[in-house]
Coordinates of N, CA and C in Angstrom, one line a residue:
Chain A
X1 N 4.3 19.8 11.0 CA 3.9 18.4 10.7 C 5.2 17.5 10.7
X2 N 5.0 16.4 11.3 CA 6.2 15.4 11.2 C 6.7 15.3 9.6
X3 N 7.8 14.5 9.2 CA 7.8 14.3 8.6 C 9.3 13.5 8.4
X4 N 9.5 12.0 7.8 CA 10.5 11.3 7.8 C 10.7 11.5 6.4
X5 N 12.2 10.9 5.8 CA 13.3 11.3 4.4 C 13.8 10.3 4.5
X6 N 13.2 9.4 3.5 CA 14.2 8.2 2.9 C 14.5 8.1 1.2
X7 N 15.7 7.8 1.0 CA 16.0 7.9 -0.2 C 15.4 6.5 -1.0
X8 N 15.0 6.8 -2.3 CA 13.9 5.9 -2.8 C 14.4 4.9 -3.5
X9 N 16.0 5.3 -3.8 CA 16.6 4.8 -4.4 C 16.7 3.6 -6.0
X10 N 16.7 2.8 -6.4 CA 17.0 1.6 -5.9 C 18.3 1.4 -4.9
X11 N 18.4 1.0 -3.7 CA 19.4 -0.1 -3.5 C 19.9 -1.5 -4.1
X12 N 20.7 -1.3 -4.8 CA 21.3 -3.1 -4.9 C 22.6 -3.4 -4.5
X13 N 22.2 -4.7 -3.9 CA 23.6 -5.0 -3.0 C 23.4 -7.0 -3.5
X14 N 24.3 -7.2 -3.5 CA 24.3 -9.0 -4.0 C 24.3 -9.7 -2.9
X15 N 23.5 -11.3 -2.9 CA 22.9 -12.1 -2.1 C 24.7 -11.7 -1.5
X16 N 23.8 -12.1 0.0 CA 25.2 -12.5 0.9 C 25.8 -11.0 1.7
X17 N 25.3 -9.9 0.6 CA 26.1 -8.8 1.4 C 25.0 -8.4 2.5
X18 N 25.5 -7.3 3.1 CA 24.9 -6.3 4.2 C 23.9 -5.0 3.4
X19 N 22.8 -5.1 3.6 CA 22.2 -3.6 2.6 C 21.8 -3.5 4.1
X20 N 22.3 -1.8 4.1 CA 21.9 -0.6 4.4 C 20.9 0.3 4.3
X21 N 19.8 0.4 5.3 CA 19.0 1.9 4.7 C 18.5 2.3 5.6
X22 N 18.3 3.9 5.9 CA 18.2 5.0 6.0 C 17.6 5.6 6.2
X23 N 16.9 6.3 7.3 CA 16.0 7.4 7.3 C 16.1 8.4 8.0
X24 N 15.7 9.9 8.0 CA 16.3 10.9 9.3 C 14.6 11.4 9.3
X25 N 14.5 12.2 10.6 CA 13.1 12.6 11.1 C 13.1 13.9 11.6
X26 N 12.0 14.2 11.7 CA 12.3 16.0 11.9 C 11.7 16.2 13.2
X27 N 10.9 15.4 13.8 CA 10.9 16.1 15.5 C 11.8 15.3 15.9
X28 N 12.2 15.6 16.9 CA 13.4 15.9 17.3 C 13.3 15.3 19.3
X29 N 11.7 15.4 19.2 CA 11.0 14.2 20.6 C 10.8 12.8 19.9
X30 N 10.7 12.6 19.0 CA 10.2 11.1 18.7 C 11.2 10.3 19.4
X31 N 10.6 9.1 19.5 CA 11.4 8.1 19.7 C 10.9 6.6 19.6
X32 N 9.8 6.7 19.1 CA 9.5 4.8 18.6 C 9.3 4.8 16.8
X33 N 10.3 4.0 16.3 CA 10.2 4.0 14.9 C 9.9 2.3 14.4
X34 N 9.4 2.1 13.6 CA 8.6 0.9 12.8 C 9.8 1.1 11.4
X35 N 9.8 -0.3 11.0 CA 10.4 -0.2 9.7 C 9.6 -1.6 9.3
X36 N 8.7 -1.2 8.2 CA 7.3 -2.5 7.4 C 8.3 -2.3 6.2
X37 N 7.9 -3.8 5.9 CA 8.3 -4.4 4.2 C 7.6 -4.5 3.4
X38 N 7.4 -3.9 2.8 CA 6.5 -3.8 1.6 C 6.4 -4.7 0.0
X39 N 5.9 -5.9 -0.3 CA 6.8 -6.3 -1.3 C 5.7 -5.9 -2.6
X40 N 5.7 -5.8 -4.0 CA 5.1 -5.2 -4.8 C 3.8 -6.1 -5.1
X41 N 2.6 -4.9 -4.6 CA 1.1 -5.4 -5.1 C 0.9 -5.3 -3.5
X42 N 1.7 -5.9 -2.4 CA 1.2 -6.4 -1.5 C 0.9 -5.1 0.2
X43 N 0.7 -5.1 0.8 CA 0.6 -4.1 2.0 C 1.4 -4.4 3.1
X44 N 2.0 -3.6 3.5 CA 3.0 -3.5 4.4 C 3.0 -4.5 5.6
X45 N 4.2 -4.9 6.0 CA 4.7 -5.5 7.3 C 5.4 -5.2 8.3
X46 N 5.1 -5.4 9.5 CA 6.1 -5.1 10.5 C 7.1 -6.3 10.6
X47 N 8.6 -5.2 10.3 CA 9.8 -6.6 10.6 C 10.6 -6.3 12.3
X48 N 10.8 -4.6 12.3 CA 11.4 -4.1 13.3 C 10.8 -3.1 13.8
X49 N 10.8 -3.0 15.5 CA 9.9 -1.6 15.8 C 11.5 -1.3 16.6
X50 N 11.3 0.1 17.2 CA 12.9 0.3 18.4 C 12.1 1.6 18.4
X51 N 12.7 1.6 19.8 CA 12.7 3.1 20.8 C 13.5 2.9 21.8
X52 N 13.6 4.2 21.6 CA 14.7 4.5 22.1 C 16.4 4.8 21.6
X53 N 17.1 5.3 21.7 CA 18.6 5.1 21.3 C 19.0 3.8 21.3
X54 N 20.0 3.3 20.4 CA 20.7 2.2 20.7 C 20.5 1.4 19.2
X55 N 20.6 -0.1 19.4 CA 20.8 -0.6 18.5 C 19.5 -1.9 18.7
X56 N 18.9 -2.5 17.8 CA 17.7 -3.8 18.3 C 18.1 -4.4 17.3
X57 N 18.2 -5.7 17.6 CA 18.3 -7.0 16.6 C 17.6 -8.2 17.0
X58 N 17.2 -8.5 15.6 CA 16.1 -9.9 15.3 C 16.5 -10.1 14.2
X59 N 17.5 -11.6 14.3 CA 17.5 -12.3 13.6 C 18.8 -12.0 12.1
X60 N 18.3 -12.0 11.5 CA 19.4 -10.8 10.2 C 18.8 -9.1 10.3
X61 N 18.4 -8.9 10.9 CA 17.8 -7.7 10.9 C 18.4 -6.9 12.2
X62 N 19.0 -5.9 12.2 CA 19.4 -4.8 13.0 C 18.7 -3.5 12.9
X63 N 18.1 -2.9 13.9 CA 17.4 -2.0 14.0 C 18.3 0.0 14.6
X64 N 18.9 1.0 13.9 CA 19.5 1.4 15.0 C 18.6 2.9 15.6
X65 N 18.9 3.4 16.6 CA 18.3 4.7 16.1 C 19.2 5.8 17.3
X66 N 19.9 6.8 16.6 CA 20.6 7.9 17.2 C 19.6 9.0 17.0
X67 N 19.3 9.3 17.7 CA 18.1 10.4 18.2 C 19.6 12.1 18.3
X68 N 20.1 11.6 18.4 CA 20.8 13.2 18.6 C 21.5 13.4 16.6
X69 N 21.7 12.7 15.9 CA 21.5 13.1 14.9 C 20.0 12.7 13.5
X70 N 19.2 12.4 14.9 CA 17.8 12.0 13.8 C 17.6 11.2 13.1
X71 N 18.5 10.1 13.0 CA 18.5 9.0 11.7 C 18.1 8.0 12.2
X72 N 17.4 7.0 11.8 CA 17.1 5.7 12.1 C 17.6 4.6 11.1
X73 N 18.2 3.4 11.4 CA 18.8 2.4 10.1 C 18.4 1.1 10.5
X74 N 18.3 0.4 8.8 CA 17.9 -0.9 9.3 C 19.3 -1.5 8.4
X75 N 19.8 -2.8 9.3 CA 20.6 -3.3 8.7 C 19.9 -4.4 8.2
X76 N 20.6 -5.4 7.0 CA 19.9 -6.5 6.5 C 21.3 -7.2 6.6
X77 N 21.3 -8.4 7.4 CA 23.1 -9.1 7.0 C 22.7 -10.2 6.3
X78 N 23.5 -10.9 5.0 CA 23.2 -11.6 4.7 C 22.3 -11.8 3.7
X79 N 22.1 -10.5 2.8 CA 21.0 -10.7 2.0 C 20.5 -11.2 1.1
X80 N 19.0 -11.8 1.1 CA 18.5 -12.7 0.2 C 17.9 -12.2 -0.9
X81 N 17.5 -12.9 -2.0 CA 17.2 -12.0 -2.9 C 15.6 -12.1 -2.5
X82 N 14.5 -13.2 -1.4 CA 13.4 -12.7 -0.7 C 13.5 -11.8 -0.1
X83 N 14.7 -10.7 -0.2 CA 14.4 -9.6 0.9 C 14.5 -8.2 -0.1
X84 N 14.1 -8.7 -1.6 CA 14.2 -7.8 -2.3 C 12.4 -7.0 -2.4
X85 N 12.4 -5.6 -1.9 CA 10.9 -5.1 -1.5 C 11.0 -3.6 -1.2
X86 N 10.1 -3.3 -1.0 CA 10.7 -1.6 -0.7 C 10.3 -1.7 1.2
X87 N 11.4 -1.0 1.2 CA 10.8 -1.2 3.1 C 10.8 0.6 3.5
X88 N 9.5 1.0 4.3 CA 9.4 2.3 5.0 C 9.6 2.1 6.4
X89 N 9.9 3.3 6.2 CA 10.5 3.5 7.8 C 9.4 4.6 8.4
X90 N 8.6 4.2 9.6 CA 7.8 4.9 10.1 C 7.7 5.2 11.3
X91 N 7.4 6.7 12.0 CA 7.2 7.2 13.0 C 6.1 7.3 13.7
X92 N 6.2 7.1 15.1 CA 5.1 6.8 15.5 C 5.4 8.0 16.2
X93 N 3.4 8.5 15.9 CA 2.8 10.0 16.8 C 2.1 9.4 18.4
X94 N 2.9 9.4 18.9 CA 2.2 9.2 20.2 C 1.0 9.6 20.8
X95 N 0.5 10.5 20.4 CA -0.6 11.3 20.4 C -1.6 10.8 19.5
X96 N -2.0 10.6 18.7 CA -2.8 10.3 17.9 C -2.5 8.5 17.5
X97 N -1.6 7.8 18.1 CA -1.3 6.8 18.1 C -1.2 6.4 15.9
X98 N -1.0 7.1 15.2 CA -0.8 6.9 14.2 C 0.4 7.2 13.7
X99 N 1.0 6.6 12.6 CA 2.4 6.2 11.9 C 2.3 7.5 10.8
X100 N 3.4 7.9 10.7 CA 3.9 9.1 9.5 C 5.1 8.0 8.9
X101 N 5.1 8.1 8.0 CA 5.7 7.1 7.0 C 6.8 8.2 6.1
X102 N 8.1 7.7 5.7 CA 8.8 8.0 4.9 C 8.1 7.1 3.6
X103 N 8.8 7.8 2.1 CA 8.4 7.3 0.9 C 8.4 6.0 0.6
X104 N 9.8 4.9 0.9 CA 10.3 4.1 1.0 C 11.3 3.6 0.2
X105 N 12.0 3.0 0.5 CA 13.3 2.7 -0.2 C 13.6 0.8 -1.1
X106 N 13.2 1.1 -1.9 CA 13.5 -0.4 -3.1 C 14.8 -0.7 -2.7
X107 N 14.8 -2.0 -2.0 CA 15.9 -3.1 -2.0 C 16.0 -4.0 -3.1
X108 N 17.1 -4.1 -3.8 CA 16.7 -5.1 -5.1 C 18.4 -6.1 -4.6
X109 N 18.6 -7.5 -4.2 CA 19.0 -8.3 -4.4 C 19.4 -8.9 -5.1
X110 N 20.3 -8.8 -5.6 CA 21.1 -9.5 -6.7 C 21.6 -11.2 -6.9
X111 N 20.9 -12.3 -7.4 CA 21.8 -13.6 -6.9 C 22.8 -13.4 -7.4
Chain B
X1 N -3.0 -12.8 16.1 CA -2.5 -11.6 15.1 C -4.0 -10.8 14.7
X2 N -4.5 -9.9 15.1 CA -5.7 -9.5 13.8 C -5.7 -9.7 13.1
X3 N -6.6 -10.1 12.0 CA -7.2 -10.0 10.6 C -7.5 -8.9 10.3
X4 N -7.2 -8.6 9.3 CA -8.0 -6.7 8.2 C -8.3 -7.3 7.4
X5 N -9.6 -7.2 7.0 CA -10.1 -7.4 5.4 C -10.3 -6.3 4.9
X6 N -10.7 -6.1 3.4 CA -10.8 -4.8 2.6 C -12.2 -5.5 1.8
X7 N -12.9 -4.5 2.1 CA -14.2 -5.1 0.7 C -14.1 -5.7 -0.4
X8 N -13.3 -4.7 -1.1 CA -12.3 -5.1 -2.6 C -10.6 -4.5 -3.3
X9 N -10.1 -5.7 -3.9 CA -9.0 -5.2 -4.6 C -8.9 -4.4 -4.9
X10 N -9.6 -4.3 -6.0 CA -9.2 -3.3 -7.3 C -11.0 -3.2 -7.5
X11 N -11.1 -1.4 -7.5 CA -12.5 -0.7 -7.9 C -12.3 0.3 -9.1
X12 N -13.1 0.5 -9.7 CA -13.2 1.8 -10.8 C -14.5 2.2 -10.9
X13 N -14.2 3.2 -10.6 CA -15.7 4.1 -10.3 C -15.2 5.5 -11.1
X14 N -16.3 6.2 -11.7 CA -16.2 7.7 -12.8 C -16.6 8.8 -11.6
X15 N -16.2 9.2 -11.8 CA -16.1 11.0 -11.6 C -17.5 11.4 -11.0
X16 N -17.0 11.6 -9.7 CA -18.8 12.4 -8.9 C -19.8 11.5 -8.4
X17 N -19.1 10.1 -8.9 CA -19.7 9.1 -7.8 C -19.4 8.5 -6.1
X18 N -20.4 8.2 -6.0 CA -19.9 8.0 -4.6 C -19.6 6.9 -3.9
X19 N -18.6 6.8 -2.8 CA -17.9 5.8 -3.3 C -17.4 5.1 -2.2
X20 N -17.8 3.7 -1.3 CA -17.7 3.5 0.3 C -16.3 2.5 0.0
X21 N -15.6 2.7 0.9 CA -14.5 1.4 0.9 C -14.6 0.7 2.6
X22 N -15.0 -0.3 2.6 CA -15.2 -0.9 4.2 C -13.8 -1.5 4.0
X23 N -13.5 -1.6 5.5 CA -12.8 -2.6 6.6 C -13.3 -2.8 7.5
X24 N -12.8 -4.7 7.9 CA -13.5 -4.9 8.9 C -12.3 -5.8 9.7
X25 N -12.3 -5.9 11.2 CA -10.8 -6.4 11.6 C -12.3 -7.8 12.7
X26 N -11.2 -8.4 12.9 CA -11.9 -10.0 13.5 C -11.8 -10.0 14.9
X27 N -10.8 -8.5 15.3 CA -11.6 -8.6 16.8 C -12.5 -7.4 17.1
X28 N -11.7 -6.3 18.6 CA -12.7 -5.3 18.2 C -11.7 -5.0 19.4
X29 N -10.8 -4.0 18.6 CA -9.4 -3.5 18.9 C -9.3 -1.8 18.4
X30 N -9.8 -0.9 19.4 CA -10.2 0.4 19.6 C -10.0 1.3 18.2
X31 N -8.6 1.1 17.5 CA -7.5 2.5 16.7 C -8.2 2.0 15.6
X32 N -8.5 2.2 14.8 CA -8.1 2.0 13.0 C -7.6 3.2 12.4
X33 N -7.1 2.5 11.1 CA -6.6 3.9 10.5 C -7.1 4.1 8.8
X34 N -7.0 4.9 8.3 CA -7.1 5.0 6.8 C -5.7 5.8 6.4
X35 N -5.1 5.2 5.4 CA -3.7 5.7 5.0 C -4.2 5.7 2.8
X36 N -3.6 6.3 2.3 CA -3.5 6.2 1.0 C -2.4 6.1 0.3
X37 N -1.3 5.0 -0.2 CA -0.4 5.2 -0.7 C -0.5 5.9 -2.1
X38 N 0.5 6.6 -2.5 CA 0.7 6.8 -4.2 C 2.5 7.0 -3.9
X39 N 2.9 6.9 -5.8 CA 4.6 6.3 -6.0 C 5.2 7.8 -5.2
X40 N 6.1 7.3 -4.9 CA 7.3 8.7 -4.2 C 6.3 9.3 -3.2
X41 N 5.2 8.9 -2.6 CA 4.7 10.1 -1.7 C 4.4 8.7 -0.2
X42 N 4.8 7.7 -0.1 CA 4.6 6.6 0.7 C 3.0 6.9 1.0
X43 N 3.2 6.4 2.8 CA 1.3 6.5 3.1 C 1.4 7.3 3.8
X44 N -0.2 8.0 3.6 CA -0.5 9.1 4.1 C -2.1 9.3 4.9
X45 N -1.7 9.8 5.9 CA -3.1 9.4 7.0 C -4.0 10.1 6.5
X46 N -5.3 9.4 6.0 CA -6.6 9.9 6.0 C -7.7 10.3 7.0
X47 N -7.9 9.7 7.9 CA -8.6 9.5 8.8 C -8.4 8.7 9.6
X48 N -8.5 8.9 10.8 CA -8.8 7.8 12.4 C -9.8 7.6 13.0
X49 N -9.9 6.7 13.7 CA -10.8 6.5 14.9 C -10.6 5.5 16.3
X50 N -10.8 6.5 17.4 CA -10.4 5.8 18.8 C -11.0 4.8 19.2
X51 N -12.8 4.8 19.0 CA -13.8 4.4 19.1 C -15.2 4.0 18.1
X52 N -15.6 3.5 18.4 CA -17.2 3.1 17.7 C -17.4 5.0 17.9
X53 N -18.0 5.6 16.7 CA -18.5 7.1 16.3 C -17.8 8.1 16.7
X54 N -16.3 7.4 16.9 CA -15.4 8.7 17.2 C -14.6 8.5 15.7
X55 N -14.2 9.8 15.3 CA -13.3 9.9 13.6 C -12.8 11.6 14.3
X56 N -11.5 11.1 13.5 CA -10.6 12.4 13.9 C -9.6 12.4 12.5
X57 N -9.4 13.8 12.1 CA -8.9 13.8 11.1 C -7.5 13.8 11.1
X58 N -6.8 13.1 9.7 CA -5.3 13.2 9.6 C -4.8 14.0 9.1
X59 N -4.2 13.7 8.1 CA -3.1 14.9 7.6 C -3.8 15.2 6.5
X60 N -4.7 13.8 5.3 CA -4.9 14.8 4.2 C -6.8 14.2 4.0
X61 N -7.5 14.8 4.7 CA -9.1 14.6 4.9 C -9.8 15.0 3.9
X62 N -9.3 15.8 3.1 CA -10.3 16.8 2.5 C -10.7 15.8 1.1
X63 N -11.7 15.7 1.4 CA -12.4 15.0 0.1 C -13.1 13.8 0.7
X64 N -12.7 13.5 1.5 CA -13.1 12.4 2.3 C -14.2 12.2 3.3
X65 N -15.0 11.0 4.0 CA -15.3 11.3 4.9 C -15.4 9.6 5.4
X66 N -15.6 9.5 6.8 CA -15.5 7.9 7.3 C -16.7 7.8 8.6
X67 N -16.9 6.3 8.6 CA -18.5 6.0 9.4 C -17.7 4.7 10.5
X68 N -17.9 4.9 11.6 CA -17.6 3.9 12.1 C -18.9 3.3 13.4
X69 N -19.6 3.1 12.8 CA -21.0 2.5 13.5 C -20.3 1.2 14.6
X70 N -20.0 0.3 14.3 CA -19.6 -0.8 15.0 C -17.6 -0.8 15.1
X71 N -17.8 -1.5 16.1 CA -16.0 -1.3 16.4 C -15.2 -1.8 15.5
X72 N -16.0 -2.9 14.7 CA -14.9 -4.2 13.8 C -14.8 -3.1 12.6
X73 N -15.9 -2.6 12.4 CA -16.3 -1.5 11.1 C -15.6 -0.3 10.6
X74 N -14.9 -0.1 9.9 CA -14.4 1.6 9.6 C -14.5 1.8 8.0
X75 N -15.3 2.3 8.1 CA -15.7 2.4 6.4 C -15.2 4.4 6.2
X76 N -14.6 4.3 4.7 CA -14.3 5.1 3.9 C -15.0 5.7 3.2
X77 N -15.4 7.0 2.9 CA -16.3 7.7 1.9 C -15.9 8.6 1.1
X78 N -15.4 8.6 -0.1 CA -15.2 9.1 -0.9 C -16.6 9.9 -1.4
X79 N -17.3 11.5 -0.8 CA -18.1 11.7 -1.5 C -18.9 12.5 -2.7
X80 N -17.5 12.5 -3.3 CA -17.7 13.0 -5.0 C -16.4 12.6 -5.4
X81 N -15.9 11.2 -6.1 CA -14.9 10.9 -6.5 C -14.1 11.7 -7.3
X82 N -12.8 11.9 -7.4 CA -12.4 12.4 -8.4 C -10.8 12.1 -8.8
X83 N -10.8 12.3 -10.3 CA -9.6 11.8 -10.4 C -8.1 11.6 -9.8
X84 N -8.1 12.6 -8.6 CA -6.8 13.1 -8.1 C -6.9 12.0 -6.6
X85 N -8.1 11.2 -6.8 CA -8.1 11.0 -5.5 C -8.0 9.1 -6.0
X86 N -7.3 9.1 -7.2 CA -7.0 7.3 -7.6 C -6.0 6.9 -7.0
X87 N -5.8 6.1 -6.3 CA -4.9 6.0 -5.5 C -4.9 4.1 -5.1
X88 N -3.8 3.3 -4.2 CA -4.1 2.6 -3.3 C -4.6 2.9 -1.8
X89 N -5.6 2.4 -1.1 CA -6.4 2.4 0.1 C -5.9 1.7 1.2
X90 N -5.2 1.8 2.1 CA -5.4 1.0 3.0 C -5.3 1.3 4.3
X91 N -5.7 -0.3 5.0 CA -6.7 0.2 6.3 C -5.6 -0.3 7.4
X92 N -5.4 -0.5 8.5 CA -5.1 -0.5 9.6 C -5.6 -0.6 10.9
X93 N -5.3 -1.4 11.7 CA -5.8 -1.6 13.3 C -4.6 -1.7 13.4
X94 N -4.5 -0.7 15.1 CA -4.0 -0.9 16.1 C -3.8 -1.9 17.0
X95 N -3.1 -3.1 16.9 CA -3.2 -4.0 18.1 C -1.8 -4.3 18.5
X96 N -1.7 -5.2 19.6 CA -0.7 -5.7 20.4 C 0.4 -6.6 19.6
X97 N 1.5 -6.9 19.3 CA 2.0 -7.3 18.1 C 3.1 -8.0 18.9
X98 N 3.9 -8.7 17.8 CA 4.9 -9.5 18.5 C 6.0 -8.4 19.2
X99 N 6.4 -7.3 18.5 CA 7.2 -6.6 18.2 C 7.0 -5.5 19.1
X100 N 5.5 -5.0 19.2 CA 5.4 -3.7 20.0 C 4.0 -3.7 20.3
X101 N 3.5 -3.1 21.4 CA 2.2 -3.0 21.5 C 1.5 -1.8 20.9
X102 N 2.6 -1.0 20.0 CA 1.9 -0.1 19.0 C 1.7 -0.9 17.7
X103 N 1.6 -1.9 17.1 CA 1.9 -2.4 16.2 C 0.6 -2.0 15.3
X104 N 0.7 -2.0 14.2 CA -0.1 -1.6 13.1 C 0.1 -2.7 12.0
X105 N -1.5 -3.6 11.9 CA -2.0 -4.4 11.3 C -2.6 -4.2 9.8
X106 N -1.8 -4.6 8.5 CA -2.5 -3.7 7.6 C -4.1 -4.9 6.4
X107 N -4.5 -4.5 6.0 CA -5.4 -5.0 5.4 C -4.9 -5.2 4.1
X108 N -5.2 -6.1 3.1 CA -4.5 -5.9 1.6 C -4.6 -5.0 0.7
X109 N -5.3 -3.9 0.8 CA -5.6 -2.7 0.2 C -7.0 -2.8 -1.0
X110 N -7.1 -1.6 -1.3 CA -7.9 -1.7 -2.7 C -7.7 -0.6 -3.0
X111 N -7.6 -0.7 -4.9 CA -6.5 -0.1 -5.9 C -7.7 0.4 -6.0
X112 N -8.1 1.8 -5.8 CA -9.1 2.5 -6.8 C -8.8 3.2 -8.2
X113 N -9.5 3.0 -8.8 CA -9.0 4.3 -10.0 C -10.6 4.6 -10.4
X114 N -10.2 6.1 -10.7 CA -11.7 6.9 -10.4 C -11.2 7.5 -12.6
X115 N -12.9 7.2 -13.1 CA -11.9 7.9 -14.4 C -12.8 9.2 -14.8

C-alpha cells in the first residue's frame, strides 16, 4: 500500500519568511503529487499539483519533486499569516485515479 | 469549478443505527470519492466509484457500504454505526481543474459522532 510521511509538526516561521514543508513517498513509480490547504473546520484545497521531476511555481508557491530521493516540497515565499493551515501533501494512484494523503503538516505564521 | 454538497455538517447518531451521508456534485463528472479524516491519521479512502452502480473499494471499507443510483449521487452507508467509526466525512469529484486534469473537488464535510 502506498503510503506518504509528513511531519505534523507545528511549523512556525514569521510573516515575510520562506516556510518549508515536506513529504517523502514509498513507491518509488509515482509521479503526480497534489499539495491541498486545509484551513481548520474547513475541507481541503488544491494550491499545487507537479509531475514529474523538477521544480513548478505559482505565484508565492513553489512546488519541487526529486523522485530519485522520494521527497516532494512545497515552498511558501513570503509568508502570510493567511497562509497559516495545515497543508497535505497527496499522491495520486493512477489506477484507481484516487489520492493517498500524508497526515499533514500545521503552518502557523507569526505577525 | 464543480460544486460538492454534503447533506449535513455536523450529525449524531447512537450505536447500531443506520446511517446515509449523501453527496451530490452539479455536474455529472464520472470519479467520486469517500475519504474520512481523523487527527494524525489525514484522509483516508473509503470508497469509489467510476460510474452510475459501479463502487470499488478503498483502503479502509469495512463497516461501510455506498449506493450510487444517479451520477451527481454518491451516498455513504454506515450500516451499524459505531463508535470507532466518529470521524469527519468527506466527499470528492474528480474533475478538470485549473491546476490538473486529476484535480479533486472537495465537499465541506460532515462531522459525525456516533455515541
Amino acid at each position: 500500500q502506498k503510503e506518504v510521511e509528513q511531519n505534523s509538526g507545528p511549523l512556525s516561521v514569521p510573516e515575510g519568511a520562506i516556510a518549508s514543508l515536506n513529504c517523502t513517498y514509498s513507491d518509488r513509480g509515482s509521479q503526480s503529487f497534489f499539495w491541498y490547504r486545509q484551513y481548520s473546520g474547513k475541507s481541503p484545497e488544491l494550491i499545487m499539483f507537479i509531475y514529474s521531476n523538477g521544480d513548478k511555481e505559482d505565484g508565492r508557491f513553489t512546488a519541487q519533486l526529486n523522485k530519485a530521493s522520494q521527497y516532494v516540497s512545497l515552498l511558501i515565499r513570503d509568508s502570510q499569516p493567511s497562509d497559516s493551515a495545515t497543508y497535505l501533501c497527496a499522491e495520486l494512484d493512477t489506477g484507481r485515479r484516487a489520492l493517498t494523503f500524508g497526515s499533514g503538516t500545521r503552518l502557523q505564521v507569526q505577525p | 469549478d464543480v460544486k460538492v454538497t454534503q447533506s449535513s455538517r455536523y450529525l449524531v447518531k447512537r450505536t447500531g443505527e443506520k446511517v446515509f451521508l449523501e453527496c451530490v456534485q452539479d455536474m455529472d463528472h464520472e470519479n467520486m470519492f469517500w475519504y474520512r479524516q481523523d487527527p494524525g491519521l489525514g484522509l483516508r479512502l473509503i470508497y469509489f466509484s467510476y460510474d452510475v452502480k459501479m463502487k470499488e473499494k478503498g483502503d479502509i471499507p469495512e463497516g461501510y457500504s455506498v449506493s450510487r443510483e444517479k451520477k451527481e449521487r454518491f451516498s455513504l452507508i454506515l450500516e451499524s454505526a459505531s463508535t470507532n467509526q466518529t470521524s469527519m466525512y468527506l466527499c470528492a469529484v474528480l474533475a478538470g481543474g485549473r491546476t490538473s486534469y486529476n484535480e479533486q473537488f472537495f465537499g465541506p464535510g460532515t462531522r459525525l459522532t456516533v455515541l
